[in-house]
Amino acid sequence: MTEKSYRDAIRDAMMEEMDRDPNVLIMGEDIGVYEGTFRITAGMLKKYGPKRVIDTPIAEAGMAGTAVGMAMLGLRPIVEMMTMNFAIVAADQILNHAAKVRYFSGGQVDVPMVIRGPQGAGVQLSAQHSQSFESFYAHFPGIHVVAPATPADAKGMLKTAIRGKDPVIFLESAALYGMKGEVPDDPDFTVPFGKSRVAREGKDVTIVSYSRMLQLSLIVADKLAEDEGIECEVIDLRSLRPLDMDPVYASVAKTHRAVVVQEQWKPFGAAAEISASITEAMFDELDAPVYRVTGEDVPMPYARNLELLATPHEEHIVRGVKKVMYA
Amino acid sequence: MAKAKKESSSAVADPACAPEWTDLLKQMILIRRFEEATEREFRKGKIGGYLHVYIGQEAVASGILSALNEDDIVFCGYRDHAQALVRGSDPDKVMAELFGKGSGISKGKGGSMHLFDAEHGLYGGYGIVGGHLTLAAGAAYALRYQNTERVAVCYFGDGAMNIGSFHEAMNMAGLWGHQGMCPIIFVIENNGYAMGTSVERHSALTDLSARVRAYDIPTEKVDGQDIFAVRGVADRVVRQVRETGKPYCIEANTYRFSGHGAADILQPYRPKEEVEKHRQRDPIVILRNRLTELCGLAEDEVKEMDTWATEVAANAVKFAEEAPLAEPEELFTDVVAEHGPRPVRESEHD
């Protein structure tokens, strides 16, 4: 184990996989000479050269679409989106092409590609640069959607994504890039998709989350335990598609109360899907309706005080926990 | 800026009477009879969804794809039956696909718009206009990245040239071409209409090739009704692209004799006289006449080809009709390689 930042874990995963397999390459805007807006790709152009570290024009549809073609022909492209907000430009390439070609060809091709980049709010980037897209992508069959919350998962899940056979939307939290954590050194360390984990054990309330909100939920759980003796069990979903609900159900069977936490907007969001699944599967076990903690239903404002009002914070999770406890 | 060649005229290819031309005539007649059969079966309700036939444009598929090697690859839009047949896809399996049968070329999961036959280098068959251009450019990059001498061909209509992915694909292909990393032949199937909107109504600049040259990709126009001209250009261009790894664009001026799709019956966007005028330049008749006049191709031989093609098409229809339906379990396969979906309606599938 070595302590690594979330950012370095992502870079390590890519470089180790590029060392391991010459078919892995990366492309994106300003990832080479400029070394990446978030410096995820620093040093990669120098090491692997321009054929494998491709600086592209500002053309997200071009990047995603060419990656689909490369993947169909046996390469394993990683597309870095400067932020996932820009990937909307490539929605047709991702949703109509990457996600569909295996199916409408009757399984004649694999499409092993990764589209990765940061998302989320918190640093006054306003309406077009602060969105979260997990429910948008997870709605569509034919792709995997993952959102790791720790450096170890970031590394292990990115390796799984790169080694896989399908398109993966790899959602990084920009706010977590600097976060440090223990990461296994084994170059073959991978984290499988579709395996939710219990991030913290507890008996009173189940909190379900992923990505940055998972970290926030853990902080809240510790505080509630210390201050009020409420023991929350926190489940890290890790991947939204495939979605592993079994640990959630097992936890709800124990706690009979659940809160789902997400950064994105409430309507039609990931928390709605999880809440509905819990209700469908565990109705008889529930002692309270499943509660959703989400961002406010507005485009992200620029002003710092308004941005803080628009995103979920510790007190919102605390309120959610108390709500399902009727406390 | 890249150069434009003048439209190539049919300087009768030499040797004009090589047996290959007869084979190409046979192939074009097969495409025609096959597609006429699909139109009939569509009207009978045997084929569902959309059906876009290539009738009138056959020389653009046969003329260019016959210049390729077996391991070269092809991408095209949804008007894709001709490309599949020329690449060597089994007509039975293609027809079964159109009938939505389990023994279709894509297990009945794609249909007319998504013919796909990786074994024969056909990488689809795409239904979003212009969407596949970026895929083709990336595939071409992969071919060079893997140090092969294979090339990609990407067909698209004039109507595909106004959407963003066209421009993004062209620009990236042009850039990668500078490194010798994009061996692709873009083929504009300029049939004059984006569905029902004519070129002068959909493109601010009606010289479509000029718009490709803006991305430093050389272009050449060719009479798409004349397979001698098409093949002549294709032979030279394919060789050049294979050698240089740089993209090239062929604008084939052609015309579709049928409607945009099988449901386009009234065709209010073009006068009947215009269609009639273009029918006088039927690519099959042009090739047949040439072979008859210059090479002494006998009327009987042409009839024989026709009988053969009609039979292949009829057999394909018979095969498709008798083919079993797709197995219900197939609904859930090929979505993803791992972690595939589980039935939503558990009880119905248990």
XYZ file of C-alpha atoms in Angstrom:
677
model
C 0.000 0.000 0.000
C 1.122 3.513 -0.762
C -0.622 6.745 0.069
C -1.746 8.394 -3.154
C -4.008 11.194 -4.208
C -7.131 10.436 -6.221
C -5.480 12.315 -9.100
C -2.273 10.266 -8.974
C -4.244 7.047 -8.631
C -5.961 7.828 -11.936
C -2.690 8.670 -13.643
C -1.020 5.543 -12.253
C -3.851 3.361 -13.524
C -3.564 4.776 -17.027
C 0.211 4.597 -17.197
C 0.379 1.086 -15.819
C -2.183 -0.048 -18.362
C -0.334 1.737 -21.179
C 2.838 -0.052 -20.092
C 0.984 -3.338 -20.016
C -0.897 -3.112 -23.312
C 0.269 -1.225 -26.414
C -3.346 -0.998 -27.613
C -4.181 1.447 -24.820
C -3.972 5.097 -25.856
C -5.394 8.347 -24.566
C -6.810 11.365 -26.331
C -8.306 14.632 -25.256
C -8.043 18.376 -25.278
C -4.728 19.715 -24.047
C -3.709 16.461 -22.424
C -0.300 16.305 -24.111
C 1.783 19.430 -24.509
C -0.319 21.335 -21.950
C -0.266 18.271 -19.638
C -3.968 18.437 -18.799
C -6.160 21.097 -17.211
C -6.199 19.087 -13.983
C -2.697 17.713 -14.633
C -3.968 14.155 -14.672
C -1.935 13.408 -17.785
C 1.268 15.198 -16.769
C 4.323 13.464 -18.205
C 2.405 11.080 -20.417
C 3.177 12.650 -23.796
C 6.871 12.598 -23.031
C 6.763 8.966 -22.056
C 4.451 7.536 -24.731
C 4.700 9.926 -27.676
C 2.037 11.619 -29.799
C 0.625 8.447 -31.345
C -0.533 7.228 -27.935
C -1.157 10.576 -26.238
C -3.228 12.450 -28.762
C -3.929 16.154 -28.373
C -7.252 16.671 -30.111
C -9.024 19.759 -31.335
C -11.906 20.986 -29.172
C -14.257 18.475 -30.705
C -15.904 16.153 -28.200
C -18.021 14.341 -30.783
C -14.865 13.793 -32.804
C -12.992 12.441 -29.811
C -15.720 10.111 -28.629
C -16.661 8.966 -32.120
C -13.132 8.223 -33.261
C -12.640 6.316 -30.010
C -15.616 4.108 -30.877
C -14.041 3.327 -34.249
C -10.665 2.621 -32.652
C -12.257 0.363 -30.052
C -14.171 -1.610 -32.677
C -10.860 -2.265 -34.427
C -9.138 -3.562 -31.296
C -7.595 -0.517 -29.618
C -8.454 0.539 -26.073
C -8.843 4.293 -26.203
C -9.264 6.455 -23.128
C -10.972 9.757 -23.882
C -10.345 12.501 -21.368
C -13.150 15.009 -21.307
C -11.809 18.262 -19.882
C -14.995 18.201 -17.867
C -17.927 15.877 -18.299
C -20.045 18.947 -19.032
C -18.413 19.109 -22.457
C -19.229 15.481 -23.187
C -22.830 16.448 -23.887
C -21.544 17.577 -27.272
C -20.657 13.925 -27.850
C -23.974 12.527 -26.626
C -24.833 11.083 -30.044
C -21.466 9.366 -30.314
C -21.718 7.949 -26.804
C -25.391 7.053 -26.547
C -26.305 6.270 -30.152
C -23.033 4.701 -31.222
C -20.788 3.456 -28.399
C -23.728 2.136 -26.400
C -25.557 0.544 -29.306
C -23.146 -0.962 -31.791
C -22.550 -4.209 -29.908
C -26.281 -4.791 -29.764
C -27.359 -3.859 -33.279
C -24.454 -5.814 -34.727
C -25.634 -8.870 -32.838
C -22.469 -8.939 -30.753
C -19.982 -8.802 -33.624
C -17.705 -6.253 -31.963
C -16.383 -5.277 -28.562
C -16.206 -1.554 -27.823
C -13.523 -1.276 -25.129
C -13.293 2.436 -24.457
C -13.280 4.725 -21.459
C -14.671 8.230 -21.336
C -13.391 9.842 -18.188
C -13.300 13.271 -16.676
C -14.287 15.401 -13.714
C -17.763 16.545 -12.837
C -19.583 18.180 -9.967
C -19.876 21.568 -8.350
C -18.091 23.526 -5.658
C -15.633 26.004 -7.102
C -17.868 28.715 -8.588
C -17.813 27.470 -12.147
C -21.498 28.330 -12.566
C -24.181 26.753 -14.724
C -22.330 25.101 -17.609
C -19.385 23.639 -15.694
C -20.835 22.257 -12.471
C -23.213 19.483 -13.461
C -23.305 15.798 -12.543
C -24.235 13.255 -15.175
C -24.522 9.842 -13.562
C -28.272 9.454 -14.006
C -28.094 10.830 -17.551
C -25.708 8.080 -18.663
C -26.931 5.349 -16.336
C -30.339 5.584 -17.989
C -28.947 3.974 -21.140
C -28.226 0.274 -21.615
C -24.995 -0.619 -23.377
C -22.555 1.358 -21.230
C -21.144 1.113 -17.733
C -21.231 4.137 -15.431
C -18.890 4.293 -12.461
C -18.200 6.976 -9.858
C -15.406 6.042 -7.436
C -15.153 7.740 -4.053
C -11.613 6.827 -3.010
C -8.133 6.798 -4.561
C -8.015 2.991 -4.349
C -11.327 2.616 -6.144
C -10.338 5.255 -8.687
C -7.305 3.203 -9.599
C -8.871 -0.222 -9.403
C -12.019 0.705 -11.286
C -10.175 2.603 -13.998
C -8.088 -0.499 -14.615
C -11.225 -2.603 -14.847
C -12.622 -0.060 -17.301
C -9.523 -0.068 -19.494
C -9.286 -3.864 -19.526
C -12.977 -4.392 -20.241
C -14.927 -4.947 -23.422
C -17.506 -2.196 -23.201
C -17.749 1.592 -23.131
C -17.316 2.962 -19.618
C -18.318 6.396 -18.406
C -15.810 7.027 -15.646
C -17.018 9.932 -13.531
C -14.390 11.618 -11.400
C -15.179 14.135 -8.723
C -13.115 17.256 -9.336
C -13.373 18.021 -5.628
C -11.719 14.684 -4.759
C -8.603 15.022 -6.965
C -6.487 16.135 -4.018
C -7.884 13.559 -1.589
C -5.340 11.026 -0.318
C -5.785 7.397 0.553
C -4.055 4.039 0.650
C -3.749 2.417 -2.776
C -2.525 -1.164 -3.347
C 0.784 -1.384 -5.236
C -0.025 -4.565 -7.139
C -0.147 -3.601 -10.840
C -2.940 -6.133 -11.310
C -5.089 -4.660 -8.549
C -8.528 -4.100 -10.014
C -11.936 -3.344 -8.545
C -14.813 -5.102 -10.289
C -17.913 -3.224 -11.412
C -21.231 -3.983 -9.779
C -19.907 -4.540 -6.270
C -21.249 -2.042 -3.770
C -19.399 -1.991 -0.471
C -20.196 -1.226 3.113
C -17.996 1.810 3.775
C -19.039 2.084 7.408
C -21.055 -0.302 9.524
C -24.004 0.825 11.613
C -27.375 -0.349 12.865
C -29.727 2.644 12.878
C -29.951 4.154 9.391
C -28.608 3.164 5.988
C -27.031 5.982 3.978
C -26.504 5.156 0.307
C -24.173 7.266 -1.803
C -21.196 7.355 -4.176
C -18.374 9.655 -5.290
C -17.892 12.856 -3.283
C -21.215 12.585 -1.452
C -20.041 9.257 -0.076
C -17.153 11.050 1.645
C -19.544 13.658 2.989
C -21.860 10.916 4.235
C -18.982 9.261 6.101
C -18.142 12.524 7.857
C -21.764 12.937 8.873
C -21.982 9.341 10.084
C -18.972 9.817 12.334
C -20.371 13.032 13.756
C -23.798 11.542 14.394
C -22.220 8.606 16.187
C -20.080 10.828 18.327
C -22.598 13.563 19.065
C -25.879 11.712 19.215
C -25.136 8.023 19.348
C -26.811 7.383 15.995
C -24.990 4.631 14.110
C -25.343 5.004 10.337
C -24.351 2.271 7.933
C -22.891 3.867 4.813
C -23.014 2.037 1.488
C -20.740 3.070 -1.385
C -22.397 2.113 -4.647
C -19.191 2.674 -6.664
C -20.914 1.917 -9.960
C -24.354 3.136 -11.025
C -24.534 0.775 -13.966
C -24.192 -2.070 -13.207
C -25.926 -1.266 -9.928
C -25.413 -3.679 -7.059
C -28.323 -3.219 -4.670
C -27.838 -6.386 -2.616
C -25.661 -4.790 0.094
C -28.208 -1.957 0.266
C -31.069 -4.391 0.766
C -29.095 -6.323 3.375
C -28.416 -3.096 5.215
C -32.015 -1.895 5.045
C -33.128 -5.281 6.384
C -31.014 -4.427 9.426
C -31.736 -0.690 9.838
C -35.229 -0.413 8.292
C -34.438 3.185 7.325
C -32.630 4.623 4.336
C -31.313 7.965 3.111
C -29.890 8.356 -0.396
C -27.428 11.166 -1.027
C -26.524 12.636 -4.400
C -25.127 15.962 -5.568
C -27.245 16.240 -8.695
C -30.799 17.503 -9.108
C -33.589 15.604 -7.437
C -36.030 14.929 -10.302
C -35.313 11.659 -12.142
C -31.937 11.390 -10.445
C -29.889 8.417 -9.254
C -31.373 8.714 -5.770
C -34.855 8.365 -7.244
C -33.859 5.079 -8.871
C -32.260 3.770 -5.688
C -35.142 4.890 -3.536
C -37.653 3.230 -5.844
C -35.632 0.012 -5.900
C -35.502 -0.100 -2.098
C -39.231 0.509 -1.912
C -40.014 -2.174 -4.480
C -37.788 -4.770 -2.879
C -38.004 -3.896 0.822
C -41.379 -2.252 1.389
C -42.260 -4.475 4.324
C -38.917 -3.810 5.991
C -39.148 -0.032 5.909
C -40.077 1.915 9.030
C -40.048 5.219 7.124
C -40.164 6.421 3.528
C -36.752 6.496 1.863
C -35.442 10.061 1.985
C -33.445 11.740 -0.765
C -30.755 14.349 -0.065
C -29.984 16.178 -3.302
C -28.885 19.449 -4.831
C -31.444 22.178 -5.392
C -33.385 22.070 -8.648
C -31.724 25.078 -10.300
C -28.881 25.747 -12.755
C -25.726 26.260 -10.705
C -25.311 29.935 -9.768
C -21.919 31.636 -9.742
C -22.220 33.611 -6.491
C -20.486 31.713 -3.697
C -23.327 32.052 -1.200
C -25.884 30.879 -3.755
C -23.717 27.975 -4.898
C -23.441 26.818 -1.290
C -27.219 26.939 -1.014
C -27.593 24.854 -4.179
C -25.443 21.876 -3.150
C -25.948 19.299 -0.372
C -23.976 19.737 2.842
C -23.537 17.918 6.119
C -26.613 19.456 7.684
C -28.808 18.208 4.856
C -27.691 14.642 5.428
C -28.166 15.034 9.184
C -31.671 16.326 8.538
C -32.367 13.345 6.264
C -31.189 10.852 8.868
C -33.341 12.450 11.541
C -36.298 12.569 9.219
C -36.265 8.795 8.621
C -35.791 8.280 12.383
C -38.733 10.562 13.124
C -36.339 12.294 15.497
C -5.502 23.864 -49.040
C -5.924 20.467 -50.625
C -6.370 20.164 -54.337
C -9.454 19.346 -56.298
C -9.325 17.218 -59.381
C -11.711 17.881 -62.206
C -14.545 15.450 -62.626
C -13.171 12.286 -64.121
C -14.824 11.297 -67.321
C -15.060 7.782 -68.503
C -11.820 7.318 -70.351
C -12.658 3.722 -71.066
C -10.657 1.708 -68.636
C -8.161 -0.619 -70.151
C -8.569 -3.499 -70.412
C -12.216 -2.605 -70.798
C -13.236 -6.130 -71.610
C -11.609 -7.871 -68.668
C -13.912 -10.484 -67.119
C -14.061 -8.375 -63.967
C -16.432 -5.917 -65.652
C -18.855 -8.705 -66.431
C -18.681 -9.779 -62.806
C -19.403 -6.231 -61.712
C -22.403 -6.085 -64.035
C -23.655 -9.308 -62.495
C -23.116 -7.898 -59.016
C -25.011 -4.692 -59.802
C -27.906 -6.650 -61.277
C -27.991 -8.734 -58.102
C -28.141 -5.609 -55.926
C -30.988 -4.292 -58.082
C -33.043 -7.487 -58.032
C -32.377 -8.005 -54.338
C -33.563 -4.511 -53.473
C -36.592 -4.745 -55.720
C -37.460 -7.876 -53.767
C -37.046 -5.983 -50.477
C -39.434 -3.290 -51.727
C -42.034 -5.931 -52.567
C -41.620 -7.659 -49.224
C -41.859 -4.317 -47.430
C -45.185 -3.633 -49.131
C -46.366 -7.083 -48.087
C -45.505 -6.214 -44.510
C -42.757 -8.818 -44.254
C -40.101 -6.178 -43.637
C -40.694 -3.687 -40.856
C -39.250 -0.346 -39.850
C -37.566 1.743 -42.492
C -36.257 0.515 -45.812
C -33.885 2.676 -47.869
C -32.845 1.185 -51.183
C -29.784 2.017 -53.283
C -31.505 1.654 -56.646
C -29.812 3.970 -59.138
C -26.628 4.353 -57.088
C -25.200 0.844 -57.518
C -22.067 1.892 -59.391
C -20.938 3.901 -56.359
C -20.912 0.797 -54.163
C -19.584 -1.649 -56.750
C -17.103 0.741 -58.357
C -15.335 1.713 -55.167
C -15.570 -1.421 -53.070
C -14.293 -3.611 -55.910
C -11.031 -1.661 -55.694
C -10.473 -2.777 -52.086
C -8.648 -5.711 -50.584
C -10.541 -8.297 -48.581
C -9.209 -7.023 -45.266
C -10.089 -3.372 -45.880
C -13.038 -2.003 -43.957
C -16.216 -0.129 -44.783
C -18.577 2.152 -42.898
C -21.776 3.517 -44.350
C -25.067 5.154 -43.517
C -28.422 3.450 -43.393
C -28.671 2.966 -47.172
C -26.429 -0.028 -46.790
C -27.777 -3.132 -48.546
C -25.548 -2.655 -51.594
C -22.395 -2.294 -49.539
C -23.165 -5.514 -47.654
C -23.799 -7.502 -50.814
C -20.693 -6.148 -52.531
C -18.522 -6.955 -49.528
C -19.672 -10.535 -49.761
C -22.359 -10.808 -47.109
C -24.659 -13.776 -47.598
C -27.851 -12.491 -49.318
C -29.887 -15.019 -47.330
C -28.634 -13.663 -44.028
C -29.088 -10.070 -45.148
C -32.690 -10.737 -46.153
C -33.279 -12.649 -42.916
C -32.006 -9.598 -41.047
C -34.505 -7.406 -42.880
C -37.233 -9.885 -41.982
C -36.145 -9.605 -38.341
C -35.203 -13.254 -38.014
C -32.786 -14.905 -35.620
C -30.601 -16.131 -38.477
C -30.191 -12.580 -39.766
C -26.698 -11.252 -40.177
C -27.003 -9.454 -36.812
C -29.427 -11.949 -35.247
C -32.290 -9.675 -36.239
C -31.191 -6.959 -33.821
C -30.173 -4.314 -36.337
C -32.434 -4.469 -39.368
C -32.067 -2.596 -42.632
C -30.286 0.447 -41.247
C -27.606 -1.437 -39.323
C -26.266 -4.155 -41.596
C -23.032 -5.318 -40.022
C -20.656 -8.035 -41.135
C -17.289 -7.712 -39.434
C -16.055 -10.922 -41.063
C -16.381 -9.202 -44.449
C -15.068 -5.872 -43.195
C -18.444 -4.166 -43.044
C -18.504 -2.219 -39.773
C -22.088 -0.892 -40.151
C -24.746 0.434 -41.174
C -25.605 3.585 -39.031
C -28.893 5.381 -38.633
C -27.904 8.811 -37.362
C -26.990 10.918 -40.372
C -23.291 11.756 -40.244
C -22.741 10.033 -36.902
C -20.571 7.275 -38.302
C -17.975 9.535 -39.915
C -16.065 9.947 -36.693
C -16.124 6.192 -36.106
C -14.644 5.574 -39.539
C -11.873 8.129 -38.981
C -10.991 6.463 -35.674
C -11.033 3.029 -37.269
C -8.646 4.280 -39.957
C -6.335 5.572 -37.230
C -6.432 2.141 -35.599
C -5.454 0.445 -38.867
C -2.288 2.565 -39.056
C -1.621 2.369 -35.329
C -1.522 -1.409 -35.726
C 0.991 -1.013 -38.561
C -1.229 -2.541 -41.218
C -1.670 -1.408 -44.797
C -5.433 -1.686 -44.621
C -7.651 1.237 -45.552
C -11.127 2.344 -44.514
C -13.902 3.545 -46.794
C -16.641 5.733 -45.385
C -19.808 6.371 -47.377
C -22.178 9.215 -46.568
C -24.769 11.250 -48.413
C -24.768 14.930 -49.258
C -27.270 15.332 -46.453
C -24.665 14.245 -43.868
C -22.463 17.241 -44.545
C -24.289 19.779 -42.412
C -24.054 18.090 -39.058
C -21.309 18.707 -36.515
C -19.823 15.237 -36.568
C -19.059 15.636 -40.287
C -16.868 18.647 -39.568
C -15.248 17.123 -36.498
C -14.456 13.924 -38.378
C -13.064 15.740 -41.412
C -10.875 18.014 -39.320
C -9.453 15.164 -37.260
C -8.916 13.027 -40.364
C -7.147 15.962 -42.014
C -4.922 16.451 -38.968
C -4.139 12.763 -38.566
C -3.479 12.585 -42.287
C -0.612 15.017 -41.765
C 1.015 12.281 -39.681
C 0.117 9.586 -42.222
C -2.247 8.139 -39.622
C -5.616 8.228 -41.361
C -5.899 5.942 -44.382
C -9.525 6.633 -45.242
C -11.485 7.254 -48.423
C -14.542 9.375 -47.780
C -17.198 8.830 -50.416
C -19.900 11.453 -50.803
C -22.902 9.757 -52.330
C -24.257 13.005 -53.718
C -27.712 11.994 -54.869
C -28.898 15.585 -54.797
C -31.165 15.308 -51.795
C -30.983 15.171 -48.019
C -34.173 13.139 -47.776
C -36.390 15.672 -49.586
C -34.229 18.777 -49.283
C -32.135 19.447 -52.354
C -28.461 20.320 -52.150
C -29.045 23.971 -53.014
C -31.609 24.154 -50.237
C -29.459 22.403 -47.597
C -25.891 23.469 -48.293
C -24.841 27.125 -48.419
C -21.970 26.095 -50.654
C -23.203 23.660 -53.290
C -19.701 22.573 -54.273
C -19.670 19.852 -51.637
C -16.094 18.787 -52.297
C -14.899 22.306 -51.539
C -16.215 21.879 -48.036
C -14.056 18.790 -47.576
C -10.991 20.537 -48.998
C -11.367 23.096 -46.205
C -9.989 20.329 -43.974
C -6.946 19.793 -46.169
C -8.339 16.607 -47.667
C -7.963 16.327 -51.442
C -11.123 15.643 -53.396
C -12.227 14.391 -56.743
C -15.630 14.372 -58.403
C -16.780 11.484 -60.473
C -19.821 10.531 -62.498
C -21.357 8.043 -60.104
C -23.540 6.478 -62.775
C -20.549 5.305 -64.755
C -18.751 2.458 -63.047
C -15.788 2.731 -65.405
C -15.205 6.247 -64.145
C -15.845 5.343 -60.505
C -13.572 2.340 -60.569
C -10.876 4.246 -62.397
C -10.766 6.881 -59.683
C -11.087 4.310 -56.912
C -8.126 2.247 -58.111
C -5.853 5.260 -58.064
C -7.196 6.735 -54.829
C -7.139 3.500 -52.852
C -3.537 2.900 -53.887
C -2.568 6.433 -52.888
C -4.338 6.314 -49.524
C -2.823 2.930 -48.759
C 0.640 4.284 -49.492
C 0.382 7.629 -47.747
C -1.983 7.056 -44.836
C -3.672 10.318 -45.803
C -7.421 10.751 -46.320
C -8.998 11.413 -49.693
C -12.543 12.229 -50.686
C -14.434 11.074 -53.753
C -17.646 12.917 -54.554
C -19.788 10.594 -56.637
C -22.616 12.397 -58.357
C -25.478 9.992 -58.482
C -29.245 9.757 -58.181
C -31.615 7.490 -56.326
C -34.436 6.277 -58.511
C -36.647 5.156 -55.618
C -37.954 7.311 -52.829
C -35.861 8.231 -49.809
C -37.391 5.308 -47.962
C -40.071 2.811 -48.798
C -42.687 5.146 -47.332
C -41.643 8.063 -49.559
C -44.250 7.475 -52.241
C -45.429 10.936 -53.279
C -41.965 12.531 -53.488
C -43.310 16.113 -53.643
C -39.780 17.497 -53.553
C -38.827 16.386 -57.070
C -40.755 16.402 -60.362
C -41.435 13.117 -62.114
C -39.645 14.432 -65.211
C -36.459 14.829 -63.208
C -36.603 11.230 -62.038
C -37.342 10.080 -65.582
C -34.415 12.043 -66.938
C -32.050 10.422 -64.465
C -33.471 6.978 -65.102
C -32.081 7.356 -68.599
C -28.670 7.132 -66.981
C -29.153 3.851 -65.205
C -25.723 2.631 -64.077
C -26.581 -0.939 -64.939
C -27.685 -0.022 -68.460
C -24.596 2.127 -68.956
C -22.283 -0.749 -68.057
C -24.315 -3.295 -69.978
C -24.359 -1.194 -73.138
C -20.661 -0.573 -72.881
C -19.907 -4.270 -72.583
C -22.331 -5.099 -75.375
C -20.913 -2.518 -77.749
C -17.220 -2.807 -76.985
C -16.808 -6.368 -75.819
C -19.550 -8.217 -77.618
C -21.428 -9.214 -74.471
C -24.366 -11.249 -75.753
C -27.977 -10.532 -74.868
C -28.317 -14.127 -73.650
C -25.496 -13.676 -71.185
C -27.211 -10.632 -69.710
C -30.456 -12.559 -69.462
C -28.638 -15.361 -67.710
C -27.257 -12.919 -65.174
C -30.710 -11.525 -64.626
C -32.223 -14.957 -64.112
C -29.472 -15.816 -61.658
C -29.899 -12.553 -59.718
C -33.670 -12.931 -59.590
C -33.234 -16.442 -58.260
C -30.710 -15.403 -55.599
C -33.132 -12.711 -54.443
C -36.093 -15.097 -54.475
C -34.114 -17.715 -52.569
C -33.127 -15.097 -50.023
C -36.778 -14.188 -49.514
C -37.645 -17.870 -49.138
C -34.802 -18.385 -46.663
C -35.875 -15.343 -44.668
C -39.505 -16.379 -44.619
C -38.722 -19.866 -43.391
C -36.056 -18.741 -40.917
C -36.948 -19.092 -37.245
C -37.754 -16.053 -35.149
C -35.099 -14.701 -32.814
C -35.058 -16.567 -29.511
C -36.621 -14.467 -26.705
C -33.398 -14.880 -24.689
C -31.601 -12.929 -27.404
C -33.361 -9.829 -26.136
C -30.836 -9.692 -23.316
C -27.607 -10.758 -25.012
C -25.098 -8.424 -26.679
C -26.082 -5.422 -24.557
C -22.725 -5.503 -22.802
C -20.100 -8.239 -22.523
C -20.469 -8.542 -18.753
C -23.049 -7.406 -16.210
C -25.820 -7.572 -18.775
C -29.373 -6.621 -17.929
C -31.846 -8.816 -16.141
C -35.422 -8.957 -17.364
C -37.512 -6.147 -15.952
C -40.602 -8.314 -16.184
C -39.224 -11.199 -14.138
C -42.445 -13.156 -13.975
C -42.960 -13.242 -17.729
C -39.506 -14.586 -18.335
C -39.121 -16.951 -15.409
